[in-house]
């Protein structure tokens, strides 16, 4: 199965193919296994344990992304195959049934990509091969497995060392492997977003179905205030995950960075919520980026946790809209 994306305007002949590849070593986002559309049953899910499922991010590089890569190849890189940094982003779900996407644009290659308001940043790495043979050999050989394993080692090191709490973007490493045929403006690519999967005996479990955010004690006013804070604080939004902490049950929630989890031993479970920007619109499944967050949280503070899947970035401006954020226990 090959995914073809058509460009528009003067670049109508330019297209991209997403080459499907099975996950190897670590669990990887099964995006390569999708056909052109989602199955009739809805968005595909990866179920880690009964009652807890995750929805993979669909890679969405636009035409300008490939145009910029072409320009870099012709003007700067030429035959240089060193990996490039390519920053992507995802946003809170825009509605039920809408597939979560990870966007890559022309500015993905810039040092300061200028993310949209409230978007969560994805650390991407693009490896582009000069020949189709090299591209195929990489995908079918041991080098691909080795690169995914390297990301897994880096993830584990960042979690154990605490760096991932200080910079949650480290939990969202995405690998893009591509071949650009600049004569035909044809681009073939495959994408993996590796995660650290727990052993079967320690799979993630939920002790209650997901519920409205109000079941956490997070009301509409708090959700609206949180959306405004993400709009005003690009660093908080790009982190994609943070904490809600309150001094007591009757006190308002305070937003704190994920790094504060290291010093949260004295905070009761009912007064601590791990909140994250959720690109999934499914009430029974959550966005793929949550998986490595769960590993980091479990390592830092073992035990039961209460989570908020934040899906209401514009709630404050929509007085007639019902909150869509979900509580996960």
PDB file of C-alpha atoms in Angstrom:
ATOM      1  CA  UNK A   1       0.000   0.000   0.000  1.00  0.00           C
ATOM      2  CA  UNK A   2       1.429   3.363  -1.040  1.00  0.00           C
ATOM      3  CA  UNK A   3       0.109   6.736  -0.083  1.00  0.00           C
ATOM      4  CA  UNK A   4       0.146   9.381  -2.841  1.00  0.00           C
ATOM      5  CA  UNK A   5      -0.314  13.056  -2.080  1.00  0.00           C
ATOM      6  CA  UNK A   6      -0.911  15.426  -4.976  1.00  0.00           C
ATOM      7  CA  UNK A   7       0.485  18.934  -5.027  1.00  0.00           C
ATOM      8  CA  UNK A   8      -1.444  21.875  -6.408  1.00  0.00           C
ATOM      9  CA  UNK A   9      -0.882  24.919  -8.605  1.00  0.00           C
ATOM     10  CA  UNK A  10       2.375  25.005 -10.562  1.00  0.00           C
ATOM     11  CA  UNK A  11       3.538  21.964  -8.634  1.00  0.00           C
ATOM     12  CA  UNK A  12       0.657  19.755  -9.748  1.00  0.00           C
ATOM     13  CA  UNK A  13       3.049  17.057 -10.920  1.00  0.00           C
ATOM     14  CA  UNK A  14       4.813  16.953  -7.597  1.00  0.00           C
ATOM     15  CA  UNK A  15       3.680  14.071  -5.408  1.00  0.00           C
ATOM     16  CA  UNK A  16       4.765  12.152  -2.335  1.00  0.00           C
ATOM     17  CA  UNK A  17       4.479   8.475  -1.509  1.00  0.00           C
ATOM     18  CA  UNK A  18       4.406   7.126   1.992  1.00  0.00           C
ATOM     19  CA  UNK A  19       6.052   3.737   1.969  1.00  0.00           C
ATOM     20  CA  UNK A  20       4.577   1.320   4.533  1.00  0.00           C
ATOM     21  CA  UNK A  21       7.004  -0.419   6.848  1.00  0.00           C
ATOM     22  CA  UNK A  22       6.304  -2.671   9.818  1.00  0.00           C
ATOM     23  CA  UNK A  23       7.392  -1.521  13.257  1.00  0.00           C
ATOM     24  CA  UNK A  24      10.688  -3.007  14.433  1.00  0.00           C
ATOM     25  CA  UNK A  25      12.257  -3.287  17.847  1.00  0.00           C
ATOM     26  CA  UNK A  26      10.367  -0.676  19.800  1.00  0.00           C
ATOM     27  CA  UNK A  27       6.714  -0.012  19.290  1.00  0.00           C
ATOM     28  CA  UNK A  28       6.345   2.483  16.443  1.00  0.00           C
ATOM     29  CA  UNK A  29       3.367   4.453  15.260  1.00  0.00           C
ATOM     30  CA  UNK A  30       1.636   2.182  12.717  1.00  0.00           C
ATOM     31  CA  UNK A  31       1.070   5.011  10.266  1.00  0.00           C
ATOM     32  CA  UNK A  32       2.761   3.107   7.454  1.00  0.00           C
ATOM     33  CA  UNK A  33       0.074   0.425   7.602  1.00  0.00           C
ATOM     34  CA  UNK A  34      -2.759   2.783   6.680  1.00  0.00           C
ATOM     35  CA  UNK A  35      -4.278   2.856   3.245  1.00  0.00           C
ATOM     36  CA  UNK A  36      -5.474   6.089   1.642  1.00  0.00           C
ATOM     37  CA  UNK A  37      -8.443   6.264   4.019  1.00  0.00           C
ATOM     38  CA  UNK A  38      -9.292   5.086   7.476  1.00  0.00           C
ATOM     39  CA  UNK A  39     -11.176   1.798   7.840  1.00  0.00           C
ATOM     40  CA  UNK A  40     -14.960   2.068   7.931  1.00  0.00           C
ATOM     41  CA  UNK A  41     -14.812   1.366  11.657  1.00  0.00           C
ATOM     42  CA  UNK A  42     -13.066   4.692  12.301  1.00  0.00           C
ATOM     43  CA  UNK A  43      -9.567   5.846  13.203  1.00  0.00           C
ATOM     44  CA  UNK A  44      -7.104   2.968  13.752  1.00  0.00           C
ATOM     45  CA  UNK A  45      -6.070   2.406  17.350  1.00  0.00           C
ATOM     46  CA  UNK A  46      -3.206   0.685  19.120  1.00  0.00           C
ATOM     47  CA  UNK A  47      -4.589  -0.934  22.267  1.00  0.00           C
ATOM     48  CA  UNK A  48      -2.052  -1.298  25.069  1.00  0.00           C
ATOM     49  CA  UNK A  49      -4.436  -2.823  27.597  1.00  0.00           C
ATOM     50  CA  UNK A  50      -8.154  -3.355  27.928  1.00  0.00           C
ATOM     51  CA  UNK A  51      -9.842   0.021  28.175  1.00  0.00           C
ATOM     52  CA  UNK A  52      -6.768   2.041  27.153  1.00  0.00           C
ATOM     53  CA  UNK A  53      -6.005   2.724  23.500  1.00  0.00           C
ATOM     54  CA  UNK A  54      -3.895   5.182  21.508  1.00  0.00           C
ATOM     55  CA  UNK A  55      -4.494   6.776  18.118  1.00  0.00           C
ATOM     56  CA  UNK A  56      -1.417   7.216  15.883  1.00  0.00           C
ATOM     57  CA  UNK A  57      -0.526  10.555  14.344  1.00  0.00           C
ATOM     58  CA  UNK A  58      -0.973  10.747  10.594  1.00  0.00           C
ATOM     59  CA  UNK A  59       2.071  12.495   9.054  1.00  0.00           C
ATOM     60  CA  UNK A  60       0.987  15.513   7.015  1.00  0.00           C
ATOM     61  CA  UNK A  61       3.915  17.146   5.178  1.00  0.00           C
ATOM     62  CA  UNK A  62       2.572  19.771   2.789  1.00  0.00           C
ATOM     63  CA  UNK A  63       3.799  20.593  -0.714  1.00  0.00           C
ATOM     64  CA  UNK A  64       5.862  23.535   0.550  1.00  0.00           C
ATOM     65  CA  UNK A  65       7.772  21.134   2.835  1.00  0.00           C
ATOM     66  CA  UNK A  66       8.998  19.154  -0.187  1.00  0.00           C
ATOM     67  CA  UNK A  67       9.674  22.337  -2.161  1.00  0.00           C
ATOM     68  CA  UNK A  68      11.913  23.577   0.633  1.00  0.00           C
ATOM     69  CA  UNK A  69      13.746  20.231   0.776  1.00  0.00           C
ATOM     70  CA  UNK A  70      14.304  20.454  -2.983  1.00  0.00           C
ATOM     71  CA  UNK A  71      15.764  23.934  -2.597  1.00  0.00           C
ATOM     72  CA  UNK A  72      18.084  22.771   0.190  1.00  0.00           C
ATOM     73  CA  UNK A  73      19.262  19.816  -1.890  1.00  0.00           C
ATOM     74  CA  UNK A  74      20.023  21.944  -4.948  1.00  0.00           C
ATOM     75  CA  UNK A  75      21.541  24.981  -3.225  1.00  0.00           C
ATOM     76  CA  UNK A  76      23.199  23.647  -0.061  1.00  0.00           C
ATOM     77  CA  UNK A  77      23.194  19.914   0.572  1.00  0.00           C
ATOM     78  CA  UNK A  78      23.775  18.589  -2.941  1.00  0.00           C
ATOM     79  CA  UNK A  79      25.057  15.026  -2.284  1.00  0.00           C
ATOM     80  CA  UNK A  80      25.351  15.492   1.470  1.00  0.00           C
ATOM     81  CA  UNK A  81      23.136  12.914   3.200  1.00  0.00           C
ATOM     82  CA  UNK A  82      23.499  14.109   6.766  1.00  0.00           C
ATOM     83  CA  UNK A  83      20.212  14.110   8.719  1.00  0.00           C
ATOM     84  CA  UNK A  84      18.295  17.376   8.886  1.00  0.00           C
ATOM     85  CA  UNK A  85      16.215  18.702  11.748  1.00  0.00           C
ATOM     86  CA  UNK A  86      12.578  18.985  10.710  1.00  0.00           C
ATOM     87  CA  UNK A  87      10.205  20.391  13.321  1.00  0.00           C
ATOM     88  CA  UNK A  88       6.607  19.251  13.182  1.00  0.00           C
ATOM     89  CA  UNK A  89       3.586  20.064  15.288  1.00  0.00           C
ATOM     90  CA  UNK A  90       0.155  18.791  16.242  1.00  0.00           C
ATOM     91  CA  UNK A  91      -2.844  20.488  17.793  1.00  0.00           C
ATOM     92  CA  UNK A  92      -5.747  19.632  20.054  1.00  0.00           C
ATOM     93  CA  UNK A  93      -8.445  17.623  18.328  1.00  0.00           C
ATOM     94  CA  UNK A  94     -10.818  19.609  16.171  1.00  0.00           C
ATOM     95  CA  UNK A  95     -13.662  17.127  16.428  1.00  0.00           C
ATOM     96  CA  UNK A  96     -14.845  13.564  16.756  1.00  0.00           C
ATOM     97  CA  UNK A  97     -13.722  11.328  13.901  1.00  0.00           C
ATOM     98  CA  UNK A  98     -11.060  13.767  12.630  1.00  0.00           C
ATOM     99  CA  UNK A  99      -7.744  11.865  12.353  1.00  0.00           C
ATOM    100  CA  UNK A 100      -4.918  13.349  14.440  1.00  0.00           C
ATOM    101  CA  UNK A 101      -2.166  14.746  12.249  1.00  0.00           C
ATOM    102  CA  UNK A 102       1.460  15.776  12.632  1.00  0.00           C
ATOM    103  CA  UNK A 103       2.117  18.697  10.303  1.00  0.00           C
ATOM    104  CA  UNK A 104       5.381  19.488   8.533  1.00  0.00           C
ATOM    105  CA  UNK A 105       5.635  22.734   6.585  1.00  0.00           C
ATOM    106  CA  UNK A 106       8.166  24.894   4.775  1.00  0.00           C
ATOM    107  CA  UNK A 107       9.223  26.413   8.111  1.00  0.00           C
ATOM    108  CA  UNK A 108       9.963  22.970   9.581  1.00  0.00           C
ATOM    109  CA  UNK A 109      13.588  23.356   8.487  1.00  0.00           C
ATOM    110  CA  UNK A 110      13.996  26.782  10.110  1.00  0.00           C
ATOM    111  CA  UNK A 111      15.805  27.238  13.410  1.00  0.00           C
ATOM    112  CA  UNK A 112      12.710  29.017  14.723  1.00  0.00           C
ATOM    113  CA  UNK A 113       9.787  27.296  12.966  1.00  0.00           C
ATOM    114  CA  UNK A 114       7.154  29.695  14.300  1.00  0.00           C
ATOM    115  CA  UNK A 115       4.498  27.240  15.444  1.00  0.00           C
ATOM    116  CA  UNK A 116       0.792  28.083  15.353  1.00  0.00           C
ATOM    117  CA  UNK A 117      -0.707  29.257  18.613  1.00  0.00           C
ATOM    118  CA  UNK A 118      -1.271  26.414  21.109  1.00  0.00           C
ATOM    119  CA  UNK A 119       0.497  23.810  18.935  1.00  0.00           C
ATOM    120  CA  UNK A 120       2.685  21.106  20.500  1.00  0.00           C
ATOM    121  CA  UNK A 121       6.133  20.708  18.980  1.00  0.00           C
ATOM    122  CA  UNK A 122       7.508  17.459  17.519  1.00  0.00           C
ATOM    123  CA  UNK A 123      11.248  16.898  17.212  1.00  0.00           C
ATOM    124  CA  UNK A 124      11.743  15.499  13.716  1.00  0.00           C
ATOM    125  CA  UNK A 125      14.783  14.161  11.902  1.00  0.00           C
ATOM    126  CA  UNK A 126      14.809  13.845   8.119  1.00  0.00           C
ATOM    127  CA  UNK A 127      17.230  11.448   6.451  1.00  0.00           C
ATOM    128  CA  UNK A 128      17.130  11.863   2.667  1.00  0.00           C
ATOM    129  CA  UNK A 129      18.924   9.430   0.381  1.00  0.00           C
ATOM    130  CA  UNK A 130      20.392  10.331  -2.981  1.00  0.00           C
ATOM    131  CA  UNK A 131      19.432   7.092  -4.725  1.00  0.00           C
ATOM    132  CA  UNK A 132      16.396   4.835  -4.682  1.00  0.00           C
ATOM    133  CA  UNK A 133      18.633   1.837  -4.037  1.00  0.00           C
ATOM    134  CA  UNK A 134      20.109   3.368  -0.873  1.00  0.00           C
ATOM    135  CA  UNK A 135      16.604   4.234   0.327  1.00  0.00           C
ATOM    136  CA  UNK A 136      15.344   0.680  -0.202  1.00  0.00           C
ATOM    137  CA  UNK A 137      18.431  -0.870   1.347  1.00  0.00           C
ATOM    138  CA  UNK A 138      18.007   1.254   4.468  1.00  0.00           C
ATOM    139  CA  UNK A 139      14.362   0.309   4.886  1.00  0.00           C
ATOM    140  CA  UNK A 140      14.928  -3.387   4.298  1.00  0.00           C
ATOM    141  CA  UNK A 141      18.188  -3.809   6.181  1.00  0.00           C
ATOM    142  CA  UNK A 142      19.540  -3.614   9.698  1.00  0.00           C
ATOM    143  CA  UNK A 143      20.306   0.123   9.588  1.00  0.00           C
ATOM    144  CA  UNK A 144      16.668   1.041   9.998  1.00  0.00           C
ATOM    145  CA  UNK A 145      16.301  -1.222  13.009  1.00  0.00           C
ATOM    146  CA  UNK A 146      19.506   0.186  14.463  1.00  0.00           C
ATOM    147  CA  UNK A 147      18.314   3.794  14.060  1.00  0.00           C
ATOM    148  CA  UNK A 148      14.996   3.094  15.772  1.00  0.00           C
ATOM    149  CA  UNK A 149      16.862   1.330  18.582  1.00  0.00           C
ATOM    150  CA  UNK A 150      19.140   4.374  18.970  1.00  0.00           C
ATOM    151  CA  UNK A 151      16.082   6.560  19.474  1.00  0.00           C
ATOM    152  CA  UNK A 152      14.815   4.117  22.096  1.00  0.00           C
ATOM    153  CA  UNK A 153      18.091   4.305  23.995  1.00  0.00           C
ATOM    154  CA  UNK A 154      17.985   8.110  23.870  1.00  0.00           C
ATOM    155  CA  UNK A 155      14.383   8.129  25.098  1.00  0.00           C
ATOM    156  CA  UNK A 156      15.194   5.900  28.039  1.00  0.00           C
ATOM    157  CA  UNK A 157      18.244   7.975  28.940  1.00  0.00           C
ATOM    158  CA  UNK A 158      16.243  11.213  28.816  1.00  0.00           C
ATOM    159  CA  UNK A 159      13.525   9.754  31.055  1.00  0.00           C
ATOM    160  CA  UNK A 160      15.828   8.146  33.606  1.00  0.00           C
ATOM    161  CA  UNK A 161      18.084  11.201  33.735  1.00  0.00           C
ATOM    162  CA  UNK A 162      15.156  13.616  34.128  1.00  0.00           C
ATOM    163  CA  UNK A 163      15.901  15.638  30.995  1.00  0.00           C
ATOM    164  CA  UNK A 164      12.583  14.616  29.454  1.00  0.00           C
ATOM    165  CA  UNK A 165      10.656  16.219  32.307  1.00  0.00           C
ATOM    166  CA  UNK A 166      12.482  19.491  31.762  1.00  0.00           C
ATOM    167  CA  UNK A 167      12.005  19.318  27.987  1.00  0.00           C
ATOM    168  CA  UNK A 168       8.965  17.124  27.157  1.00  0.00           C
ATOM    169  CA  UNK A 169       9.607  17.563  23.438  1.00  0.00           C
ATOM    170  CA  UNK A 170      12.313  14.941  23.865  1.00  0.00           C
ATOM    171  CA  UNK A 171       9.521  12.396  24.314  1.00  0.00           C
ATOM    172  CA  UNK A 172       8.289  12.979  20.753  1.00  0.00           C
ATOM    173  CA  UNK A 173      11.145  12.056  18.438  1.00  0.00           C
ATOM    174  CA  UNK A 174       9.961  11.431  14.879  1.00  0.00           C
ATOM    175  CA  UNK A 175      12.079   9.848  12.152  1.00  0.00           C
ATOM    176  CA  UNK A 176      11.462  10.634   8.484  1.00  0.00           C
ATOM    177  CA  UNK A 177      13.343   8.620   5.863  1.00  0.00           C
ATOM    178  CA  UNK A 178      12.952   9.802   2.276  1.00  0.00           C
ATOM    179  CA  UNK A 179      14.169   9.589  -1.290  1.00  0.00           C
ATOM    180  CA  UNK A 180      13.781  12.707  -3.431  1.00  0.00           C
ATOM    181  CA  UNK A 181      13.824  12.250  -7.195  1.00  0.00           C
ATOM    182  CA  UNK A 182      14.460  15.840  -8.204  1.00  0.00           C
ATOM    183  CA  UNK A 183      14.175  15.113 -11.922  1.00  0.00           C
ATOM    184  CA  UNK A 184      10.580  13.961 -11.603  1.00  0.00           C
ATOM    185  CA  UNK A 185       9.725  15.853  -8.417  1.00  0.00           C
ATOM    186  CA  UNK A 186       8.807  12.544  -6.847  1.00  0.00           C
ATOM    187  CA  UNK A 187       9.227  11.976  -3.106  1.00  0.00           C
ATOM    188  CA  UNK A 188       8.961   8.649  -1.317  1.00  0.00           C
ATOM    189  CA  UNK A 189       9.045   8.623   2.471  1.00  0.00           C
ATOM    190  CA  UNK A 190       8.275   6.658   5.588  1.00  0.00           C
ATOM    191  CA  UNK A 191       7.776   7.963   9.109  1.00  0.00           C
ATOM    192  CA  UNK A 192       8.186   6.389  12.551  1.00  0.00           C
ATOM    193  CA  UNK A 193       7.448   7.798  15.985  1.00  0.00           C
ATOM    194  CA  UNK A 194       9.043   5.295  18.407  1.00  0.00           C
ATOM    195  CA  UNK A 195       7.687   4.744  21.897  1.00  0.00           C
ATOM    196  CA  UNK A 196       8.871   2.767  24.890  1.00  0.00           C
ATOM    197  CA  UNK A 197       6.277   0.044  25.389  1.00  0.00           C
ATOM    198  CA  UNK A 198       5.946  -1.559  28.838  1.00  0.00           C
ATOM    199  CA  UNK A 199       6.193  -5.353  29.159  1.00  0.00           C
ATOM    200  CA  UNK A 200       2.907  -7.199  28.764  1.00  0.00           C
ATOM    201  CA  UNK A 201       2.810  -7.869  32.501  1.00  0.00           C
ATOM    202  CA  UNK A 202       3.017  -4.136  33.200  1.00  0.00           C
ATOM    203  CA  UNK A 203       0.767  -2.758  30.469  1.00  0.00           C
ATOM    204  CA  UNK A 204      -1.038   0.511  31.063  1.00  0.00           C
ATOM    205  CA  UNK A 205      -4.424  -0.048  32.631  1.00  0.00           C
ATOM    206  CA  UNK A 206      -7.282   2.297  33.362  1.00  0.00           C
ATOM    207  CA  UNK A 207      -9.372   1.683  36.459  1.00  0.00           C
ATOM    208  CA  UNK A 208     -12.329   3.630  35.055  1.00  0.00           C
ATOM    209  CA  UNK A 209     -13.607   4.588  31.582  1.00  0.00           C
ATOM    210  CA  UNK A 210     -12.704   8.033  30.319  1.00  0.00           C
ATOM    211  CA  UNK A 211     -15.104  10.691  31.532  1.00  0.00           C
ATOM    212  CA  UNK A 212     -15.818  14.416  31.146  1.00  0.00           C
ATOM    213  CA  UNK A 213     -13.136  16.707  32.552  1.00  0.00           C
ATOM    214  CA  UNK A 214     -15.523  17.770  35.297  1.00  0.00           C
ATOM    215  CA  UNK A 215     -14.998  14.355  36.921  1.00  0.00           C
ATOM    216  CA  UNK A 216     -11.474  15.534  37.731  1.00  0.00           C
ATOM    217  CA  UNK A 217     -12.775  18.712  39.309  1.00  0.00           C
ATOM    218  CA  UNK A 218     -11.699  20.654  36.212  1.00  0.00           C
ATOM    219  CA  UNK A 219     -14.640  22.866  35.272  1.00  0.00           C
ATOM    220  CA  UNK A 220     -15.415  24.877  32.163  1.00  0.00           C
ATOM    221  CA  UNK A 221     -13.867  28.042  33.562  1.00  0.00           C
ATOM    222  CA  UNK A 222     -10.593  26.227  34.244  1.00  0.00           C
ATOM    223  CA  UNK A 223     -10.529  24.772  30.726  1.00  0.00           C
ATOM    224  CA  UNK A 224     -11.146  28.187  29.202  1.00  0.00           C
ATOM    225  CA  UNK A 225      -8.415  29.741  31.326  1.00  0.00           C
ATOM    226  CA  UNK A 226      -6.037  26.951  30.361  1.00  0.00           C
ATOM    227  CA  UNK A 227      -6.700  27.519  26.669  1.00  0.00           C
ATOM    228  CA  UNK A 228      -5.908  31.204  27.048  1.00  0.00           C
ATOM    229  CA  UNK A 229      -2.707  30.418  28.963  1.00  0.00           C
ATOM    230  CA  UNK A 230      -1.541  28.084  26.194  1.00  0.00           C
ATOM    231  CA  UNK A 231      -2.262  30.839  23.689  1.00  0.00           C
ATOM    232  CA  UNK A 232      -0.220  33.370  25.662  1.00  0.00           C
ATOM    233  CA  UNK A 233       2.681  31.067  26.561  1.00  0.00           C
ATOM    234  CA  UNK A 234       4.277  29.441  23.460  1.00  0.00           C
ATOM    235  CA  UNK A 235       6.799  27.526  25.598  1.00  0.00           C
ATOM    236  CA  UNK A 236       4.018  25.892  27.616  1.00  0.00           C
ATOM    237  CA  UNK A 237       2.041  25.060  24.467  1.00  0.00           C
ATOM    238  CA  UNK A 238       5.018  23.614  22.579  1.00  0.00           C
ATOM    239  CA  UNK A 239       5.838  21.344  25.546  1.00  0.00           C
ATOM    240  CA  UNK A 240       2.529  19.583  24.934  1.00  0.00           C
ATOM    241  CA  UNK A 241       2.237  18.325  28.524  1.00  0.00           C
ATOM    242  CA  UNK A 242       2.093  20.030  31.928  1.00  0.00           C
ATOM    243  CA  UNK A 243       0.675  19.629  35.432  1.00  0.00           C
ATOM    244  CA  UNK A 244      -2.426  20.956  37.146  1.00  0.00           C
ATOM    245  CA  UNK A 245      -1.883  21.250  40.898  1.00  0.00           C
ATOM    246  CA  UNK A 246      -4.115  22.695  43.603  1.00  0.00           C
ATOM    247  CA  UNK A 247      -3.283  23.426  47.267  1.00  0.00           C
ATOM    248  CA  UNK A 248      -6.617  21.948  48.394  1.00  0.00           C
ATOM    249  CA  UNK A 249      -9.858  20.626  46.914  1.00  0.00           C
ATOM    250  CA  UNK A 250     -11.616  23.994  47.178  1.00  0.00           C
ATOM    251  CA  UNK A 251      -8.684  25.951  45.694  1.00  0.00           C
ATOM    252  CA  UNK A 252      -8.252  26.752  41.961  1.00  0.00           C
ATOM    253  CA  UNK A 253      -5.919  24.700  39.787  1.00  0.00           C
ATOM    254  CA  UNK A 254      -2.433  26.064  39.065  1.00  0.00           C
ATOM    255  CA  UNK A 255      -0.489  25.252  35.901  1.00  0.00           C
ATOM    256  CA  UNK A 256       3.039  23.982  36.450  1.00  0.00           C
ATOM    257  CA  UNK A 257       5.668  22.544  34.093  1.00  0.00           C
ATOM    258  CA  UNK A 258       6.052  18.777  33.901  1.00  0.00           C
ATOM    259  CA  UNK A 259       9.439  19.105  35.626  1.00  0.00           C
ATOM    260  CA  UNK A 260       7.561  19.904  38.862  1.00  0.00           C
ATOM    261  CA  UNK A 261       6.563  16.238  39.008  1.00  0.00           C
ATOM    262  CA  UNK A 262       9.969  15.454  40.530  1.00  0.00           C
ATOM    263  CA  UNK A 263       9.037  17.500  43.618  1.00  0.00           C
ATOM    264  CA  UNK A 264       5.406  16.389  43.885  1.00  0.00           C
ATOM    265  CA  UNK A 265       5.746  13.605  46.474  1.00  0.00           C
ATOM    266  CA  UNK A 266       3.829  15.612  49.075  1.00  0.00           C
ATOM    267  CA  UNK A 267       0.952  16.448  46.709  1.00  0.00           C
ATOM    268  CA  UNK A 268      -2.093  14.151  47.184  1.00  0.00           C
ATOM    269  CA  UNK A 269      -3.175  12.195  44.105  1.00  0.00           C
ATOM    270  CA  UNK A 270      -6.525  14.003  43.995  1.00  0.00           C
ATOM    271  CA  UNK A 271      -4.780  17.374  43.766  1.00  0.00           C
ATOM    272  CA  UNK A 272      -2.456  16.465  40.888  1.00  0.00           C
ATOM    273  CA  UNK A 273      -3.427  16.055  37.233  1.00  0.00           C
ATOM    274  CA  UNK A 274      -1.117  15.348  34.306  1.00  0.00           C
ATOM    275  CA  UNK A 275      -2.573  17.359  31.418  1.00  0.00           C
ATOM    276  CA  UNK A 276      -1.611  17.062  27.767  1.00  0.00           C
ATOM    277  CA  UNK A 277      -2.632  18.455  24.394  1.00  0.00           C
ATOM    278  CA  UNK A 278      -4.617  15.622  22.874  1.00  0.00           C
ATOM    279  CA  UNK A 279      -4.839  15.396  19.066  1.00  0.00           C
ATOM    280  CA  UNK A 280      -7.349  12.528  19.313  1.00  0.00           C
ATOM    281  CA  UNK A 281     -11.082  13.169  19.082  1.00  0.00           C
ATOM    282  CA  UNK A 282     -12.022   9.677  20.247  1.00  0.00           C
ATOM    283  CA  UNK A 283     -13.536   9.459  23.724  1.00  0.00           C
ATOM    284  CA  UNK A 284     -12.106   5.959  24.175  1.00  0.00           C
ATOM    285  CA  UNK A 285      -8.602   6.511  22.768  1.00  0.00           C
ATOM    286  CA  UNK A 286      -5.883   9.121  23.195  1.00  0.00           C
ATOM    287  CA  UNK A 287      -3.179  10.619  21.023  1.00  0.00           C
ATOM    288  CA  UNK A 288       0.029   8.673  20.347  1.00  0.00           C
ATOM    289  CA  UNK A 289       2.301  11.244  22.089  1.00  0.00           C
ATOM    290  CA  UNK A 290       0.799  10.253  25.444  1.00  0.00           C
ATOM    291  CA  UNK A 291       2.594   6.894  25.400  1.00  0.00           C
ATOM    292  CA  UNK A 292       6.086   8.135  26.240  1.00  0.00           C
ATOM    293  CA  UNK A 293       4.582  10.649  28.675  1.00  0.00           C
ATOM    294  CA  UNK A 294       3.117   7.738  30.637  1.00  0.00           C
ATOM    295  CA  UNK A 295       6.555   6.083  30.816  1.00  0.00           C
ATOM    296  CA  UNK A 296       8.159   9.294  32.122  1.00  0.00           C
ATOM    297  CA  UNK A 297       5.392   9.880  34.667  1.00  0.00           C
ATOM    298  CA  UNK A 298       5.449   6.258  35.883  1.00  0.00           C
ATOM    299  CA  UNK A 299       9.222   6.350  36.308  1.00  0.00           C
ATOM    300  CA  UNK A 300       9.180   9.627  38.230  1.00  0.00           C
ATOM    301  CA  UNK A 301       6.095   9.051  40.376  1.00  0.00           C
ATOM    302  CA  UNK A 302       4.957   5.397  40.373  1.00  0.00           C
ATOM    303  CA  UNK A 303       1.351   4.691  41.231  1.00  0.00           C
ATOM    304  CA  UNK A 304      -2.061   5.773  40.052  1.00  0.00           C
ATOM    305  CA  UNK A 305      -2.496   8.979  38.110  1.00  0.00           C
ATOM    306  CA  UNK A 306      -5.268  11.263  36.919  1.00  0.00           C
ATOM    307  CA  UNK A 307      -4.869  12.695  33.426  1.00  0.00           C
ATOM    308  CA  UNK A 308      -6.573  15.408  31.432  1.00  0.00           C
ATOM    309  CA  UNK A 309      -6.783  15.025  27.655  1.00  0.00           C
ATOM    310  CA  UNK A 310      -7.077  18.712  26.743  1.00  0.00           C
ATOM    311  CA  UNK A 311      -9.232  19.253  23.650  1.00  0.00           C
ATOM    312  CA  UNK A 312     -10.687  22.720  24.239  1.00  0.00           C
ATOM    313  CA  UNK A 313      -8.169  25.328  23.015  1.00  0.00           C
ATOM    314  CA  UNK A 314     -10.903  27.826  22.025  1.00  0.00           C
ATOM    315  CA  UNK A 315     -13.521  27.097  24.651  1.00  0.00           C
ATOM    316  CA  UNK A 316     -13.214  30.545  26.217  1.00  0.00           C
ATOM    317  CA  UNK A 317     -14.353  32.185  22.966  1.00  0.00           C
ATOM    318  CA  UNK A 318     -17.271  29.789  22.419  1.00  0.00           C
ATOM    319  CA  UNK A 319     -19.787  30.355  25.142  1.00  0.00           C
ATOM    320  CA  UNK A 320     -22.312  27.959  23.599  1.00  0.00           C
ATOM    321  CA  UNK A 321     -19.877  25.065  23.083  1.00  0.00           C
ATOM    322  CA  UNK A 322     -19.730  22.091  25.425  1.00  0.00           C
ATOM    323  CA  UNK A 323     -16.302  21.085  26.791  1.00  0.00           C
ATOM    324  CA  UNK A 324     -14.700  18.191  24.884  1.00  0.00           C
ATOM    325  CA  UNK A 325     -11.711  17.484  27.131  1.00  0.00           C
ATOM    326  CA  UNK A 326     -11.636  14.044  28.750  1.00  0.00           C
ATOM    327  CA  UNK A 327     -10.523  12.665  32.096  1.00  0.00           C
ATOM    328  CA  UNK A 328      -8.431   9.490  32.214  1.00  0.00           C
ATOM    329  CA  UNK A 329      -7.863   7.519  35.401  1.00  0.00           C
TER     330      UNK A 329
END
